[in-house]
XYZ file of C-alpha atoms in Angstrom:
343
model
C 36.249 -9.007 15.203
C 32.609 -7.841 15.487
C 31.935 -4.877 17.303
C 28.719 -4.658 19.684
C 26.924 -1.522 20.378
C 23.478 -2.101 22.712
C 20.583 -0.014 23.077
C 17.190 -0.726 25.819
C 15.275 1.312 23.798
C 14.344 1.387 20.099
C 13.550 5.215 20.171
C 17.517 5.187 21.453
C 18.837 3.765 17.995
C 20.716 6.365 16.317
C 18.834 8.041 13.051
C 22.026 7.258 11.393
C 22.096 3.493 11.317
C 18.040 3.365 10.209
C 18.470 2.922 6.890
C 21.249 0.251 7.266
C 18.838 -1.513 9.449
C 16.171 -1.231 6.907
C 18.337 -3.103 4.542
C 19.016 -5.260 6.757
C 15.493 -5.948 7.651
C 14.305 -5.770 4.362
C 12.533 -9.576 4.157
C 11.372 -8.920 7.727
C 9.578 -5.779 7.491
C 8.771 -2.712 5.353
C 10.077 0.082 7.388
C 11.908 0.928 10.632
C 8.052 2.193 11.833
C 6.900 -1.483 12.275
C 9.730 -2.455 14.857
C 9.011 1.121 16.915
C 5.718 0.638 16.638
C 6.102 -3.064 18.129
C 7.903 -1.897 20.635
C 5.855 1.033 22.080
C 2.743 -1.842 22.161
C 4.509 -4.018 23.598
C 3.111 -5.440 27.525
C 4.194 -3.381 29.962
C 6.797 -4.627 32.207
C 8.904 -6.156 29.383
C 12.041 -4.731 28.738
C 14.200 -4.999 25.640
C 17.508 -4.935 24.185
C 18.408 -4.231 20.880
C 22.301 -5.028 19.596
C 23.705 -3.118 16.208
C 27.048 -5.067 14.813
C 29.452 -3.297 13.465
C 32.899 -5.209 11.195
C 36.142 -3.954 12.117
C 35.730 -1.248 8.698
C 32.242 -0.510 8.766
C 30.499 2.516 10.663
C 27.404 1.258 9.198
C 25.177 -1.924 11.241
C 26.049 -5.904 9.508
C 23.922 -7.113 11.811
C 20.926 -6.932 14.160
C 19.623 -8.948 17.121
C 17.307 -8.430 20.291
C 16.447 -9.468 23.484
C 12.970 -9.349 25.835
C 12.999 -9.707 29.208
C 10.143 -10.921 31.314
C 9.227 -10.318 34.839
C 8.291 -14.026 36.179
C 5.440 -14.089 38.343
C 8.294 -15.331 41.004
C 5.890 -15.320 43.908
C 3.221 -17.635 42.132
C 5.948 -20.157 40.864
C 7.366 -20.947 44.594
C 5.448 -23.218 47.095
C 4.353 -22.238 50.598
C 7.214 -23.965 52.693
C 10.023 -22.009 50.974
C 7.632 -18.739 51.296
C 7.699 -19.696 55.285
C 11.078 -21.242 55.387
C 12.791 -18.753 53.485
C 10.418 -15.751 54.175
C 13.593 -13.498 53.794
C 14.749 -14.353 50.733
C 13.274 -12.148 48.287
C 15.373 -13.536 44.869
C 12.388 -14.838 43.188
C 11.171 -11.285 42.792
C 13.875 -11.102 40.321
C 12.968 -13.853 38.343
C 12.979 -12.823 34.523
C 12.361 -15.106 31.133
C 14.131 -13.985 28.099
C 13.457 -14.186 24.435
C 15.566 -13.877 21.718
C 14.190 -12.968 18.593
C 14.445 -10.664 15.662
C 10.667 -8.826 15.257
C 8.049 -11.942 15.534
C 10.610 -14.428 15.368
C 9.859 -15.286 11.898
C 13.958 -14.177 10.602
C 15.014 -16.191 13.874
C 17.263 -15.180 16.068
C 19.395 -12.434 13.878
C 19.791 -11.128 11.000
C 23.238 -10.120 9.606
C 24.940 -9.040 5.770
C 25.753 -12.625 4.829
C 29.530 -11.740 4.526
C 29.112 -11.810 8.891
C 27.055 -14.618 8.956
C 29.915 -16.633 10.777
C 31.707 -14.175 13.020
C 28.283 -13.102 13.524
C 26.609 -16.570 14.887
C 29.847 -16.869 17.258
C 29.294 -13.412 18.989
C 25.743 -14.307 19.425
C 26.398 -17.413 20.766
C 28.803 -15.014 23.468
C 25.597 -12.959 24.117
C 23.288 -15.673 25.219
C 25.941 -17.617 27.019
C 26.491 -14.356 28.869
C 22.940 -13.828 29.852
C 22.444 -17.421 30.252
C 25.045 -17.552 33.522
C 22.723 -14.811 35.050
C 20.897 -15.809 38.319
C 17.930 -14.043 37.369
C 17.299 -15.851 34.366
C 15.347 -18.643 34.627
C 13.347 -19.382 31.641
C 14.557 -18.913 28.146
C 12.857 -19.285 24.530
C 15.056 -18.725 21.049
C 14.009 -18.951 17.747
C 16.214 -19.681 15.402
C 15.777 -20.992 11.332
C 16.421 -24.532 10.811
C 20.016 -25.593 9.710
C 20.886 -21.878 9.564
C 20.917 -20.791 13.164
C 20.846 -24.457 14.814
C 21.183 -23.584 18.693
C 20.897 -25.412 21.684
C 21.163 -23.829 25.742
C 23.804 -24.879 28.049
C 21.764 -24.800 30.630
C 21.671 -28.610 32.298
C 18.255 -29.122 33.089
C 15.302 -32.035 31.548
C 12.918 -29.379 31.219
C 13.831 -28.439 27.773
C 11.150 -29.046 24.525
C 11.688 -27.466 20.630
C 8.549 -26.960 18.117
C 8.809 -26.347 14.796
C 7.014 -23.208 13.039
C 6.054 -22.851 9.422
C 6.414 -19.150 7.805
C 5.476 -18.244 4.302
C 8.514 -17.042 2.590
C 7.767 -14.464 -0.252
C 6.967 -15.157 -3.806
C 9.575 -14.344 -6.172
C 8.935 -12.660 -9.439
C 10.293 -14.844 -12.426
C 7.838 -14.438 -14.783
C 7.036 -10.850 -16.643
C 3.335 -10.242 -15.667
C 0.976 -11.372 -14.030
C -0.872 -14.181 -17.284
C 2.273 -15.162 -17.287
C 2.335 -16.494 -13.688
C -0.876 -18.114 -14.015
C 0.169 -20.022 -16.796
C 2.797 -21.607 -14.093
C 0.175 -22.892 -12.100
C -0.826 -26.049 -11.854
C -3.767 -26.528 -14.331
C -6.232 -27.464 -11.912
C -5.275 -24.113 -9.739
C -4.999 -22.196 -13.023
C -8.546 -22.996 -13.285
C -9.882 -22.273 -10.274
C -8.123 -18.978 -10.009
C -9.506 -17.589 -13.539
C -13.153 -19.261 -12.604
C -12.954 -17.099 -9.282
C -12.115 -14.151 -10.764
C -14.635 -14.518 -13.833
C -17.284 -15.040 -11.310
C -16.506 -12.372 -9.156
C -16.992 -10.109 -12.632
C -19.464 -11.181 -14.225
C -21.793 -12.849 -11.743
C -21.506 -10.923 -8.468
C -20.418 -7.701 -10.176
C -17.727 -7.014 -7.625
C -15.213 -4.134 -8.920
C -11.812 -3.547 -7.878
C -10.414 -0.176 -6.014
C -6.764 1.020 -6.321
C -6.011 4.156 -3.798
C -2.280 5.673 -3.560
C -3.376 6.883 -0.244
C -5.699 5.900 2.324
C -7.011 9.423 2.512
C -8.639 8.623 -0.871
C -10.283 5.843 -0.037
C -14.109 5.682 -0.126
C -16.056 6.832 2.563
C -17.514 3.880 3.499
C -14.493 1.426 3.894
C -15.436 -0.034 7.838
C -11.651 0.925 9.210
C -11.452 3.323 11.890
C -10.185 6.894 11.046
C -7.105 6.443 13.612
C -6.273 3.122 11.723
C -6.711 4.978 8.348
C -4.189 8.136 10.060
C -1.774 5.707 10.649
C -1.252 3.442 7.606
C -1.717 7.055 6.254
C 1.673 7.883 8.183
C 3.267 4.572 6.934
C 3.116 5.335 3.457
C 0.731 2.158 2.828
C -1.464 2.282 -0.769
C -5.264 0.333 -0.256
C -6.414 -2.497 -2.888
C -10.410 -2.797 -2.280
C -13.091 -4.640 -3.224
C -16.008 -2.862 -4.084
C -20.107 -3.747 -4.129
C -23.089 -1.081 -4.272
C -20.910 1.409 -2.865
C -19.331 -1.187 0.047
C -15.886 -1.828 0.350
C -16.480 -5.770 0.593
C -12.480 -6.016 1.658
C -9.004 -4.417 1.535
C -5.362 -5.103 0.990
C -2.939 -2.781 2.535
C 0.146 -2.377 0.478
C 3.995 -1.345 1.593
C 6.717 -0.809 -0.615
C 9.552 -1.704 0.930
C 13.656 -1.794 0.445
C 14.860 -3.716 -2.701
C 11.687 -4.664 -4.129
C 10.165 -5.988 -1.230
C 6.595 -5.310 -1.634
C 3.993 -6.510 1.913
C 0.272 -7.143 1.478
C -1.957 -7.741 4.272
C -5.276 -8.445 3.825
C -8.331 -7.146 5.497
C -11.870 -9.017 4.661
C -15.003 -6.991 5.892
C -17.789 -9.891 5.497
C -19.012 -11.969 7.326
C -17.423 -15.521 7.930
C -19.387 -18.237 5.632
C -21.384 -15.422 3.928
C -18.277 -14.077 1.817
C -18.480 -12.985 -2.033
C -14.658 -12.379 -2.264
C -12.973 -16.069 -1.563
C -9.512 -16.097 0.499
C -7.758 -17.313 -2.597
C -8.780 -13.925 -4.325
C -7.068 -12.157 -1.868
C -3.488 -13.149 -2.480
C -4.257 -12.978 -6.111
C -5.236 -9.146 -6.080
C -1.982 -8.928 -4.280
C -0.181 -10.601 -6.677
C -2.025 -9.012 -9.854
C -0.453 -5.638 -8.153
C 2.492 -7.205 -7.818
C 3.544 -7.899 -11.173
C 2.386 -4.211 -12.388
C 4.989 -2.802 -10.123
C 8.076 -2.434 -12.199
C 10.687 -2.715 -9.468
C 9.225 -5.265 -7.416
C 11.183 -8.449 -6.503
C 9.122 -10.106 -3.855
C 5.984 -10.391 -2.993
C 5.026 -11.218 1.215
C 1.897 -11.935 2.511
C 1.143 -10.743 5.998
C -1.497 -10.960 8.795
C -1.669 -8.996 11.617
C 1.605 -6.840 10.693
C 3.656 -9.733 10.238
C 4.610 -12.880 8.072
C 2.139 -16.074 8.116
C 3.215 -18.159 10.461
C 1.666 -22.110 10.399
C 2.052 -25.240 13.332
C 1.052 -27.466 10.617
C 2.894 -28.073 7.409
C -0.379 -28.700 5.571
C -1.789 -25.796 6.101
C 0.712 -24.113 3.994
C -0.751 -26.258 1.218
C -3.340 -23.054 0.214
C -0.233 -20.864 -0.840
C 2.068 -23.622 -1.988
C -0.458 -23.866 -4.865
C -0.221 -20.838 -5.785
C 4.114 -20.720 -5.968
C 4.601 -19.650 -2.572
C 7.632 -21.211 -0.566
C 8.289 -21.609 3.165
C 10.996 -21.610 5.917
C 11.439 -23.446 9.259
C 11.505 -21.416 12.250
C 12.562 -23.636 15.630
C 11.014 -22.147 18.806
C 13.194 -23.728 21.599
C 12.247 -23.436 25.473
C 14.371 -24.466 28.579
C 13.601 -23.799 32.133
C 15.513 -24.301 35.451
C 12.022 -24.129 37.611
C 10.494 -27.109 37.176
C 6.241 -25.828 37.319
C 7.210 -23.794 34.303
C 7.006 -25.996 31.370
C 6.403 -23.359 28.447
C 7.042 -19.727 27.993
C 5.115 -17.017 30.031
C-alpha cells in the first residue's frame, strides 16, 4: 500500500526528499531548480498540487505526480438567461479546469521507481477519480505516455477529443567517442555532418568556445546579465560559436543525475542569414557529449524543456542523427459544452 503525502506549494516540499525526487526526475529535468522555477512563473491564479509516494518501507519518495488548477472564466462560459434566471446562483464562479501532468507533460502523467509502477498507476487512478466527482471541476486535460499510462475519464459526456504529441527521447551513448558515432550514421548524413563542420572551419572560419561558467564567457555573447546570473546559479557550462569576436550562438549545458547530460541551444543570427546550420547545433552537443566520461544520455531541449513535435515527420531531422522518440497522449473532456479545448 502506497502512501500519499500532498503539498500546494513546491517551496513546501521537504529538503529531505529533493534528491530522491531528482532521481526520480532524472530524464525529465536536470535539477530540482527547473520545477521551482516553473512554478514561481507560472500564471497567476493557478494553483498546484504536488503528491510524494512513499512504499510501505521507504521514507524516501517512489513516486511523483501533480496537479494545476484553473480558474474558468465561469461568467463568460454561461449565457444571459441563466445569468437572469438564476442571478443568485453564483457556482460558476467556482468553475476550475485541472491538469495533470508531471513538469511539461513530456514524462506524462507520473513518474514512479519502476518497482511501483503498478500500485502506483492504481492510486493515481484514486486521485483523479477523486477530483473528478468534484462539482467544481469541469474541464480536465491528462497526459499520459502511450501504452504506459493508457487513461481514459469517467466522466459521461461527448465532449471528449485525445491528440497525440511527439517528444525527443535522449540519445544513448553506445559507441566510445564521438568518430565513432558518426561512423553509425547513415552515409548520406555522415556526409553532410563532416561537410558542415569542414565548412564551418575552413571556409567561414567559425571557432568553437567551451566556458565552465557563464561568468567566463566573452563579453560580447547577446544574453542578458540576469539570464547569465541565473544559469550562473544553475550550475550550467556555455558551448559557443565564435566569429570576429561575436558569439554567433550558444549551447547551455546541465549535468544532471546518472549521466543525464541537457543541451539547449541558443542561435544569435538572424533567420535565413545563418553561418552555423541547426544540424551543427545538436552535433556540438553531442561532440561534448561523448568527451564527458560519465555521461549516459544526451537530451536536447528548447525553451527549458524536451522537444516536443504534432507531426511525426518533423522528428525526421533528429531521427537521422540516432535520436529516438516517445508518445505523449494529451486527452481533454469537458462537461460545459462551449468549451471544446483546454483554457
Amino acid at each position: 500500500m502506497l502512501i500519499v503525502q500532498k503539498f500546494h506549494s513546491i517551496h513546501e516540499i521537504d529538503s529531505e526528499f529533493v534528491s530522491s525526487l531528482e532521481l526520480l526526475l532524472q530524464e525529465e529535468v536536470p535539477s530540482f531548480l527547473d520545477l521551482i522555477e516553473k512554478h514561481d512563473k507560472a500564471p497567476v491564479g493557478d494553483a498546484f498540487t504536488y503528491f510524494l509516494f512513499f512504499g510501505p518501507t521507504q521514507n524516501t519518495p517512489i513516486g511523483f505526480a501533480q496537479l494545476c488548477l484553473h480558474k474558468l472564466p465561469g461568467e463568460e462560459l454561461i449565457n444571459w438567461k441563466k445569468k437572469y434566471f438564476k442571478f443568485w446562483n453564483k457556482d460558476h464562479h467556482l468553475w476550475k479546469q485541472i491538469t495533470w501532468k508531471v513538469g511539461e507533460g513530456n514524462s506524462g502523467l507520473f513518474v514512479f521507481d519502476p518497482r511501483f509502477a503498478r500500485s502506483g498507476r492504481e492510486k493515481i487512478q484514486e486521485l483523479i477519480k477523486e477530483y473528478e466527482s468534484r462539482s467544481e471541476i469541469k474541464t480536465q486535460e491528462i497526459y499520459y505516455l502511450k501504452g504506459l499510462q493508457d487513461f481514459q475519464s469517467s466522466w459521461q459526456t461527448d465532449n471528449k477529443w485525445t491528440k497525440e504529441r511527439y517528444v525527443l527521447e535522449p540519445l544513448v551513448k553506445s559507441q566510445k567517442c564521438y568518430k565513432d558515432y558518426l561512423k553509425s550514421l547513415k552515409p548520406d548524413i555522415h556526409e553532410l555532418i563532416t561537410s558542415s563542420w569542414k565548412d564551418l572551419h575552413t571556409k567561414l572560419r567559425v571557432e568553437l568556445g567551451d566556458y565552465p561558467s557563464p561568468k567566463e564567457t566573452p563579453q560580447t555573447i547577446p544574453v542578458d546579465e540576469k539570464l547569465l546570473k541565473l544559469w550562473e546559479k544553475q550550475g550550467a557550462q556555455i558551448l559557443t560559436f565564435e566569429k570576429d569576436l561575436k558569439v554567433l550562438g550558444c549551447l547551455l549545458l546541465h549535468i544532471g543525475k546518472n549521466g543525464n547530460i541537457f543541451f539547449e541551444p541558443f542561435p544569435f543570427e538572424a533567420h535565413g542569414e545563418a553561418l552555423v546550420s541547426d544540424e551543427l547545433y545538436t552535433q556540438y552537443a553531442l561532440l561534448k557529449f561523448f568527451e564527458i566520461p560519465e555521461a549516459r544520455k544526451c537530451h536536447m531541449l528548447k525553451f527549458g524543456t524536451k522537444l516536443v513535435f504534432d507531426e511525426k515527420d518533423d522528428l525526421k531531422f533528429f531521427q537521422e542523427q540516432g535520436f529516438q522518440y516517445k508518445t505523449v497522449i494529451q486527452s481533454f473532456s469537458s462537461k460545459l459544452v462551449n468549451v471544446t479545448k483546454p483554457l
